[in-house]
């Protein structure tokens, strides 16, 4: 696909499908059907679709723990994906991967839940492309906090030193779980990437057109043997780091969240073995400042919904048709997956039979 032309209908359909699948997983998690954590990709649809629209069938993806969107955009069969996330032995990896370690050779994509692991995996894929699949590119997604991982820095270095066809997509939401990124990272992601010699482009992650243009430049360069790229995109995730995020809970259900926080904070404050009074006061002020900063960021970014903004690309009538078609397909897939899994003891559900 040309970097200057964007198939608006295809892009919007991809984004809607990603959002609907993600919402189905969130609801399943709330119902106790997803074992362990679930990291929602709500808010990343514009990033995923804008990048994936440029990829060929032979191109590869090394994904992070927030990976269901790219798998969906790549065209994976929904029901096996859903069964995997729901922990079924009928899933893609027989229920052993969960949602963070999915590997699907049929769409040339794999995910790793270890922060920063996608970097070296993508570099390895790029090396393979240069030898057996010239003209193909490897793409990896990671958060800004992953740039502090040594293996990610080594991946940048090797990609540039060996002039590999790889593009690193950095999604910056300013937060590393509950820590503000600037409090733990020196410099900016763009400065760091340029320091390694990577070709850099930037885009607003909630504007799929911006992402599409920027990603196209880097992917075309890498495909033509002109060096690896680094795409820096801003990102807003209204669901926080994971479902049940305590900072999001403080905003949506303040009384319920404070009923947990206050006894814990007071317990620490009154514990004579937990530091001096001054240290405790500074720690409590720090908690308050962090919550305030998170509240401010959520308020400022509340309108940055890539799917809502993307609707204008195709017009109301076409968008309504696309939404209805995708909703029907996703609903059929999750309904079938839920029926095959059933309610299981041990995954947060208190009734039902064993697997």
Coordinates of C-alpha atoms in Angstrom, one line a residue:
X1 CA 0.0 0.0 0.0
X2 CA 1.3 3.4 -0.9
X3 CA 2.3 5.6 2.0
X4 CA 0.3 8.4 0.5
X5 CA -3.0 6.6 0.2
X6 CA -5.1 5.2 2.9
X7 CA -8.0 2.8 2.5
X8 CA -10.3 4.5 5.0
X9 CA -12.9 1.7 4.9
X10 CA -10.4 -1.0 5.6
X11 CA -8.7 1.1 8.3
X12 CA -12.0 1.8 10.1
X13 CA -13.2 -1.8 9.9
X14 CA -9.9 -2.9 11.5
X15 CA -10.2 -0.4 14.3
X16 CA -13.8 -1.3 15.1
X17 CA -13.0 -5.0 15.1
X18 CA -10.1 -4.5 17.5
X19 CA -12.3 -2.4 19.8
X20 CA -15.2 -4.9 19.9
X21 CA -12.9 -7.8 20.5
X22 CA -11.2 -5.9 23.3
X23 CA -14.5 -5.0 24.9
X24 CA -15.6 -8.7 24.7
X25 CA -12.4 -9.7 26.6
X26 CA -12.9 -7.0 29.2
X27 CA -16.4 -8.2 29.8
X28 CA -15.2 -11.8 30.0
X29 CA -12.5 -10.8 32.5
X30 CA -15.1 -9.0 34.7
X31 CA -17.2 -12.2 34.6
X32 CA -14.2 -14.3 35.8
X33 CA -13.7 -16.1 32.5
X34 CA -10.2 -14.8 31.8
X35 CA -7.5 -16.3 34.1
X36 CA -5.1 -13.8 35.6
X37 CA -4.7 -10.3 34.3
X38 CA -6.1 -8.7 31.1
X39 CA -4.3 -5.7 29.6
X40 CA -6.8 -3.8 27.5
X41 CA -5.6 -2.1 24.3
X42 CA -8.6 0.3 24.3
X43 CA -7.1 3.5 22.8
X44 CA -4.4 1.9 20.7
X45 CA -6.6 1.0 17.7
X46 CA -5.3 4.0 15.7
X47 CA -1.7 3.0 16.3
X48 CA -2.3 -0.7 15.4
X49 CA -4.4 -0.1 12.3
X50 CA -2.1 2.7 11.0
X51 CA 0.9 0.5 11.1
X52 CA -0.7 -2.8 10.0
X53 CA -2.2 -1.3 6.9
X54 CA 1.3 -1.1 5.4
X55 CA 2.3 -4.7 6.1
X56 CA 2.6 -7.5 3.5
X57 CA 1.7 -11.1 4.3
X58 CA 5.4 -12.0 4.6
X59 CA 6.2 -9.2 7.1
X60 CA 6.4 -10.2 10.8
X61 CA 5.2 -8.9 14.1
X62 CA 6.9 -9.1 17.5
X63 CA 4.2 -8.0 20.0
X64 CA 4.1 -7.0 23.6
X65 CA 1.6 -8.0 26.4
X66 CA -1.1 -5.7 24.8
X67 CA -1.3 -7.7 21.7
X68 CA -4.9 -8.8 20.9
X69 CA -5.5 -5.7 18.7
X70 CA -2.6 -6.4 16.3
X71 CA -3.6 -10.1 16.1
X72 CA -7.1 -9.1 15.2
X73 CA -5.9 -6.5 12.7
X74 CA -3.7 -9.1 11.1
X75 CA -6.8 -11.2 10.4
X76 CA -6.5 -14.0 12.9
X77 CA -9.5 -16.4 13.4
X78 CA -11.4 -14.9 16.3
X79 CA -12.8 -17.9 18.1
X80 CA -9.4 -19.8 18.6
X81 CA -8.0 -16.4 19.8
X82 CA -10.8 -16.0 22.3
X83 CA -10.6 -19.5 23.5
X84 CA -6.9 -19.0 24.2
X85 CA -7.5 -15.8 26.2
X86 CA -10.2 -17.6 28.1
X87 CA -7.8 -20.3 29.0
X88 CA -9.3 -23.1 27.0
X89 CA -7.2 -26.1 25.8
X90 CA -9.0 -25.5 22.4
X91 CA -7.2 -22.2 22.1
X92 CA -4.3 -21.3 19.8
X93 CA -1.7 -22.5 22.3
X94 CA -4.0 -25.0 24.1
X95 CA -4.7 -22.4 26.8
X96 CA -1.1 -22.2 27.9
X97 CA -0.2 -18.8 26.5
X98 CA -3.1 -16.7 27.9
X99 CA -3.3 -13.3 26.4
X100 CA 0.3 -12.3 26.8
X101 CA 2.3 -15.0 25.1
X102 CA 0.3 -15.9 22.0
X103 CA 2.2 -17.2 18.9
X104 CA 0.4 -17.5 15.6
X105 CA 2.5 -18.6 12.6
X106 CA -0.4 -18.3 10.3
X107 CA -0.3 -14.5 10.6
X108 CA 3.4 -14.2 11.2
X109 CA 3.0 -12.8 14.6
X110 CA 4.0 -13.6 18.1
X111 CA 3.8 -12.0 21.5
X112 CA 5.9 -11.9 24.7
X113 CA 4.8 -10.6 28.0
X114 CA 8.3 -9.7 29.2
X115 CA 8.8 -6.0 28.9
X116 CA 11.1 -5.1 26.0
X117 CA 11.4 -8.7 24.7
X118 CA 9.9 -7.8 21.4
X119 CA 12.9 -5.7 20.5
X120 CA 15.5 -8.6 20.2
X121 CA 12.8 -10.9 18.7
X122 CA 12.1 -8.4 15.9
X123 CA 15.8 -8.0 15.3
X124 CA 16.1 -11.7 14.9
X125 CA 13.1 -11.7 12.5
X126 CA 14.8 -8.9 10.5
X127 CA 18.0 -10.9 10.2
X128 CA 16.0 -13.8 8.8
X129 CA 14.3 -11.5 6.3
X130 CA 17.6 -10.2 4.9
X131 CA 18.7 -13.8 4.3
X132 CA 15.6 -15.7 3.2
X133 CA 12.9 -13.0 2.6
X134 CA 14.4 -9.8 1.1
X135 CA 12.0 -6.9 1.0
X136 CA 10.1 -7.9 4.1
X137 CA 10.2 -6.0 7.4
X138 CA 9.8 -6.8 11.1
X139 CA 7.7 -4.6 13.3
X140 CA 7.6 -4.5 17.1
X141 CA 5.5 -2.6 19.5
X142 CA 6.6 -1.5 23.0
X143 CA 5.8 1.1 25.6
X144 CA 8.1 4.0 26.4
X145 CA 9.1 2.5 29.8
X146 CA 10.5 -0.5 27.9
X147 CA 13.2 1.7 26.6
X148 CA 15.0 1.4 29.9
X149 CA 15.5 -2.4 29.3
X150 CA 19.0 -3.3 28.4
X151 CA 17.9 -5.8 25.7
X152 CA 15.8 -3.1 24.0
X153 CA 18.8 -0.8 23.8
X154 CA 20.9 -3.7 22.4
X155 CA 18.2 -4.3 19.8
X156 CA 18.3 -0.7 18.7
X157 CA 22.1 -0.8 18.5
X158 CA 22.2 -4.0 16.5
X159 CA 19.4 -2.9 14.1
X160 CA 21.4 0.2 13.2
X161 CA 24.8 -1.4 13.2
X162 CA 23.6 -4.2 10.8
X163 CA 21.2 -1.9 8.8
X164 CA 18.3 -4.3 9.5
X165 CA 14.7 -3.9 8.1
X166 CA 13.0 -3.4 11.4
X167 CA 10.6 -0.7 12.7
X168 CA 10.2 -0.1 16.5
X169 CA 6.8 1.4 17.4
X170 CA 7.0 3.2 20.8
X171 CA 3.6 3.8 22.4
X172 CA 3.9 6.6 25.0
X173 CA 1.1 7.1 27.5
X174 CA 3.4 8.8 30.0
X175 CA 2.9 6.0 32.6
X176 CA 4.9 2.9 33.5
X177 CA 2.1 1.1 35.3
X178 CA 1.6 3.6 38.2
X179 CA 4.9 5.5 37.9
X180 CA 5.1 8.6 35.8
X181 CA 7.6 7.9 33.0
X182 CA 9.6 11.1 33.3
X183 CA 10.3 10.3 36.9
X184 CA 12.3 7.2 35.9
X185 CA 13.5 7.9 32.4
X186 CA 16.3 10.4 31.5
X187 CA 15.8 12.3 28.2
X188 CA 12.9 11.6 25.8
X189 CA 12.2 8.5 23.7
X190 CA 12.8 10.5 20.5
X191 CA 16.2 11.8 21.8
X192 CA 17.2 8.2 22.8
X193 CA 16.2 6.8 19.4
X194 CA 18.1 9.4 17.5
X195 CA 21.1 8.8 19.7
X196 CA 21.2 5.2 18.3
X197 CA 20.9 6.5 14.8
X198 CA 17.4 5.2 14.1
X199 CA 15.2 7.0 11.5
X200 CA 12.5 8.7 13.6
X201 CA 9.0 9.7 12.8
X202 CA 6.3 10.9 15.3
X203 CA 2.6 10.8 15.3
X204 CA -0.5 11.4 17.5
X205 CA -1.7 7.9 18.3
X206 CA -5.4 8.8 18.4
X207 CA -5.2 10.1 14.8
X208 CA -4.9 7.1 12.6
X209 CA -4.1 9.2 9.5
X210 CA -1.1 10.7 11.2
X211 CA 0.1 7.2 12.3
X212 CA -0.5 5.8 8.8
X213 CA 1.6 8.5 7.1
X214 CA 4.5 8.3 9.6
X215 CA 4.5 4.5 9.7
X216 CA 4.5 4.3 5.9
X217 CA 7.6 6.4 5.6
X218 CA 9.6 4.2 8.0
X219 CA 8.3 0.9 6.7
X220 CA 9.1 1.9 3.1
X221 CA 12.6 2.9 4.1
X222 CA 13.2 -0.3 6.0
X223 CA 11.8 -2.4 3.1
X224 CA 14.1 -0.6 0.7
X225 CA 17.2 -1.3 2.8
X226 CA 17.6 2.2 4.0
X227 CA 17.8 1.4 7.7
X228 CA 15.7 0.6 10.7
X229 CA 13.0 3.1 12.0
X230 CA 11.5 4.3 15.3
X231 CA 7.9 5.4 15.3
X232 CA 7.0 7.5 18.4
X233 CA 3.3 7.7 19.0
X234 CA 1.4 9.3 21.9
X235 CA -1.2 7.0 23.4
X236 CA -4.1 7.4 25.8
X237 CA -5.5 4.2 27.5
X238 CA -8.6 5.0 29.5
X239 CA -8.6 1.6 31.1
X240 CA -5.2 2.1 32.6
X241 CA -2.4 -0.4 32.7
X242 CA -4.7 -3.4 33.2
X243 CA -8.3 -4.2 34.1
X244 CA -8.8 -3.4 37.8
X245 CA -6.1 -0.6 37.7
X246 CA -6.3 1.1 41.1
X247 CA -5.8 4.6 39.7
X248 CA -8.6 4.1 37.2
X249 CA -10.7 2.7 40.1
X250 CA -10.1 5.8 42.1
X251 CA -11.7 7.9 39.3
X252 CA -14.6 5.6 38.4
X253 CA -15.5 4.2 41.9
X254 CA -13.7 6.5 44.4
X255 CA -15.6 5.3 47.5
X256 CA -14.9 1.7 46.8
X257 CA -11.2 2.3 46.0
X258 CA -10.6 4.6 49.0
X259 CA -12.2 1.9 51.2
X260 CA -9.2 -0.2 50.2
X261 CA -6.5 2.5 50.1
X262 CA -7.3 4.4 53.4
X263 CA -6.9 1.4 55.8
X264 CA -3.7 0.4 54.0
X265 CA -2.2 3.9 54.1
X266 CA -3.2 4.4 57.8
X267 CA -1.8 1.0 58.7
X268 CA 1.5 1.9 57.2
X269 CA 1.4 5.4 58.8
X270 CA 0.8 4.0 62.3
X271 CA 3.3 1.1 62.0
X272 CA 6.3 2.1 64.1
X273 CA 8.6 -0.1 62.0
X274 CA 7.8 1.5 58.7
X275 CA 10.0 4.7 58.9
X276 CA 10.0 8.1 60.5
X277 CA 6.9 10.3 60.6
X278 CA 8.5 12.6 58.1
X279 CA 9.2 9.8 55.7
X280 CA 5.6 8.5 56.0
X281 CA 4.2 12.0 55.4
X282 CA 6.3 12.4 52.3
X283 CA 5.2 9.0 51.0
X284 CA 1.6 9.9 51.5
X285 CA 2.0 13.2 49.8
X286 CA 3.6 11.3 46.9
X287 CA 0.7 9.0 46.6
X288 CA -1.7 12.0 46.5
X289 CA 0.4 13.8 43.9
X290 CA 0.5 10.6 41.7
X291 CA -3.3 10.2 41.9
X292 CA -3.7 13.9 41.1
X293 CA -1.4 13.7 38.1
X294 CA -3.2 10.6 36.8
X295 CA -6.6 12.4 37.2
X296 CA -5.3 15.4 35.2
X297 CA -4.0 13.2 32.4
X298 CA -7.2 11.3 32.1
X299 CA -9.2 14.5 32.0
X300 CA -7.0 16.1 29.4
X301 CA -7.0 13.1 27.1
X302 CA -10.6 12.0 27.5
X303 CA -11.6 13.0 23.9
X304 CA -8.7 11.2 22.3
X305 CA -10.6 8.1 21.1
X306 CA -9.1 6.9 17.9
X307 CA -12.2 4.9 16.9
X308 CA -14.6 7.8 17.4
X309 CA -12.3 10.1 15.4
X310 CA -11.8 7.5 12.8
X311 CA -15.5 7.3 12.1
X312 CA -15.3 10.6 10.2
X313 CA -13.0 9.0 7.7
X314 CA -15.8 6.9 6.1
X315 CA -19.0 8.9 6.9
X316 CA -21.9 8.0 9.1
X317 CA -23.7 5.6 6.8
X318 CA -20.7 3.5 5.9
X319 CA -19.5 3.5 9.5
X320 CA -22.9 2.3 10.7
X321 CA -22.8 -0.6 8.2
X322 CA -19.2 -1.5 9.2
X323 CA -20.0 -1.4 12.9
X324 CA -23.1 -3.6 12.5
X325 CA -21.2 -6.2 10.5
X326 CA -18.3 -6.4 12.9
X327 CA -20.4 -6.4 16.0
X328 CA -22.3 -9.4 14.6
X329 CA -19.1 -11.4 13.8
X330 CA -17.5 -10.6 17.2
X331 CA -20.6 -11.3 19.1
X332 CA -21.0 -14.7 17.4
X333 CA -17.3 -15.6 18.1
X334 CA -17.3 -14.6 21.8
X335 CA -20.7 -16.3 22.4
X336 CA -19.4 -19.5 20.9
X337 CA -16.2 -19.3 22.9
X338 CA -18.0 -18.6 26.1
X339 CA -20.3 -21.6 25.5
X340 CA -17.4 -23.9 24.9
X341 CA -15.5 -22.8 28.0
X342 CA -18.4 -22.6 30.4
X343 CA -18.1 -21.4 33.9
X344 CA -15.1 -22.8 35.6
X345 CA -14.1 -23.1 39.3
X346 CA -10.6 -21.6 39.8
X347 CA -10.8 -18.7 37.4
X348 CA -12.7 -16.3 39.6
X349 CA -16.1 -18.0 39.0
X350 CA -17.7 -19.5 42.1
X351 CA -20.2 -21.7 40.3
X352 CA -20.1 -24.1 37.4
X353 CA -18.3 -27.3 36.5
X354 CA -14.7 -28.2 35.9
X355 CA -13.1 -28.1 32.5

